[in-house]
Coordinates of C-alpha atoms in Angstrom, one line a residue:
M126 CA 30.8 -33.1 127.2
E127 CA 30.8 -31.8 130.6
S128 CA 33.6 -34.4 132.1
L129 CA 35.9 -33.4 129.6
R130 CA 35.8 -30.3 131.1
G131 CA 36.8 -31.3 134.1
S132 CA 39.3 -33.7 133.3
H133 CA 42.1 -31.5 131.9
S134 CA 43.2 -35.1 129.4
L135 CA 40.8 -34.7 126.0
S136 CA 40.2 -37.8 125.1
V137 CA 40.4 -38.4 120.9
P138 CA 39.2 -40.4 119.5
K139 CA 41.9 -42.6 117.7
T140 CA 41.4 -42.3 114.4
E141 CA 44.3 -44.1 112.0
T142 CA 46.6 -42.2 110.6
K143 CA 48.8 -42.9 107.8
S144 CA 52.9 -42.1 107.8
P145 CA 53.7 -40.4 104.4
I146 CA 55.3 -43.7 103.9
D147 CA 51.8 -45.8 104.1
E148 CA 50.3 -43.4 102.1
M149 CA 52.6 -42.9 99.3
Q150 CA 52.5 -46.9 98.8
S151 CA 48.2 -46.4 98.9
L152 CA 48.9 -44.2 96.0
Q153 CA 51.0 -46.2 94.5
F154 CA 49.0 -48.9 94.8
D155 CA 45.9 -47.0 94.0
I156 CA 47.6 -45.9 90.6
E157 CA 48.9 -49.4 90.4
A158 CA 45.8 -50.0 89.5
E159 CA 44.1 -47.6 87.6
N160 CA 47.2 -48.1 85.4
R161 CA 46.5 -52.1 85.0
V162 CA 42.6 -50.8 84.2
L163 CA 44.1 -48.9 81.7
M164 CA 46.2 -51.0 80.3
E165 CA 44.0 -54.1 79.9
L166 CA 41.7 -50.8 78.0
L167 CA 44.6 -49.7 76.0
K168 CA 45.6 -53.6 74.8
R169 CA 41.5 -54.6 74.2
R170 CA 41.5 -51.1 71.8
D171 CA 44.2 -52.4 70.2
D172 CA 43.3 -55.9 69.4
E173 CA 40.4 -53.8 68.1
I174 CA 42.6 -51.9 65.8
Q175 CA 44.7 -54.9 64.5
E176 CA 41.7 -56.2 64.2
I177 CA 40.3 -54.3 61.9
Q178 CA 43.4 -53.5 60.2
R179 CA 43.2 -57.6 59.3
M180 CA 39.9 -57.4 58.1
S181 CA 40.7 -54.9 55.7
D182 CA 44.0 -56.9 55.0
S183 CA 41.9 -59.9 53.8
S184 CA 39.2 -58.0 52.4
A185 CA 42.3 -56.2 50.5
T186 CA 43.9 -59.5 50.0
K187 CA 40.3 -61.4 48.5
E188 CA 40.2 -58.0 46.4
H189 CA 43.8 -59.5 45.0
R190 CA 43.4 -62.5 45.2
E191 CA 40.3 -61.6 42.6
T192 CA 42.4 -60.0 40.4
I193 CA 44.9 -62.2 39.8
K194 CA 42.8 -64.7 39.3
A195 CA 41.2 -62.6 36.4
L196 CA 44.8 -62.1 34.8
E197 CA 46.2 -65.9 35.2
N198 CA 42.6 -66.5 32.7
E199 CA 43.9 -63.9 31.2
V200 CA 47.2 -65.2 30.2
L201 CA 46.1 -68.9 29.9
R202 CA 43.5 -67.6 27.2
L203 CA 46.5 -65.7 25.2
K204 CA 48.4 -68.8 25.8
T205 CA 45.2 -71.0 24.1
E206 CA 44.7 -68.2 21.9
N207 CA 48.4 -68.1 21.2
E208 CA 48.8 -71.8 20.3
Q209 CA 45.6 -72.3 17.9
Q210 CA 47.7 -69.6 16.4
K211 CA 51.4 -71.2 16.2
Q212 CA 48.9 -74.4 14.8
S213 CA 47.2 -72.6 11.9
L214 CA 50.9 -71.1 11.0
N215 CA 52.0 -74.7 10.9
E216 CA 49.9 -76.3 8.7
M217 CA 49.7 -73.2 7.1
T218 CA 53.9 -73.7 6.6
S219 CA 53.0 -77.6 5.9
E220 CA 51.4 -77.5 3.4
L221 CA 53.1 -74.3 1.1
M222 CA 55.7 -76.5 1.8
A223 CA 54.0 -79.7 0.2
N224 CA 52.3 -77.7 -2.9
H225 CA 56.1 -76.2 -3.1
V226 CA 57.5 -79.4 -3.9
T227 CA 54.9 -80.3 -6.0
G228 CA 55.2 -76.6 -7.6
Y229 CA 52.1 -75.5 -6.8
M230 CA 51.5 -72.4 -5.3
P231 CA 47.7 -71.5 -4.4
D232 CA 47.2 -68.5 -2.4
I233 CA 46.4 -69.6 0.9
L234 CA 46.7 -66.2 2.7
D235 CA 43.5 -65.5 1.5
S236 CA 41.7 -68.1 1.6
K237 CA 42.2 -68.8 5.3

């Protein structure tokens, strides 16, 4: 310090001073880096949300498939029952026609 008093020129350690443009570019770089990190986090969250939606969709789809399968089974059962009733009706009609030709008229409805 003593040497500085005697000298009229002060020697200040040189620090790198950034121009306003350099500071703005540095801030912009920092902001862009933060933005990339935030966008990556946002993308991860979006992926998680989509995965949850896919899972809920697939469980709903599974439920729908089970419902559709149950309905298909019911339709098949009704078709089979309908075919059996048609067959029975055809047999009764044939028997009735045969009996009509011969003049024999049994009470078919009571016997079945």
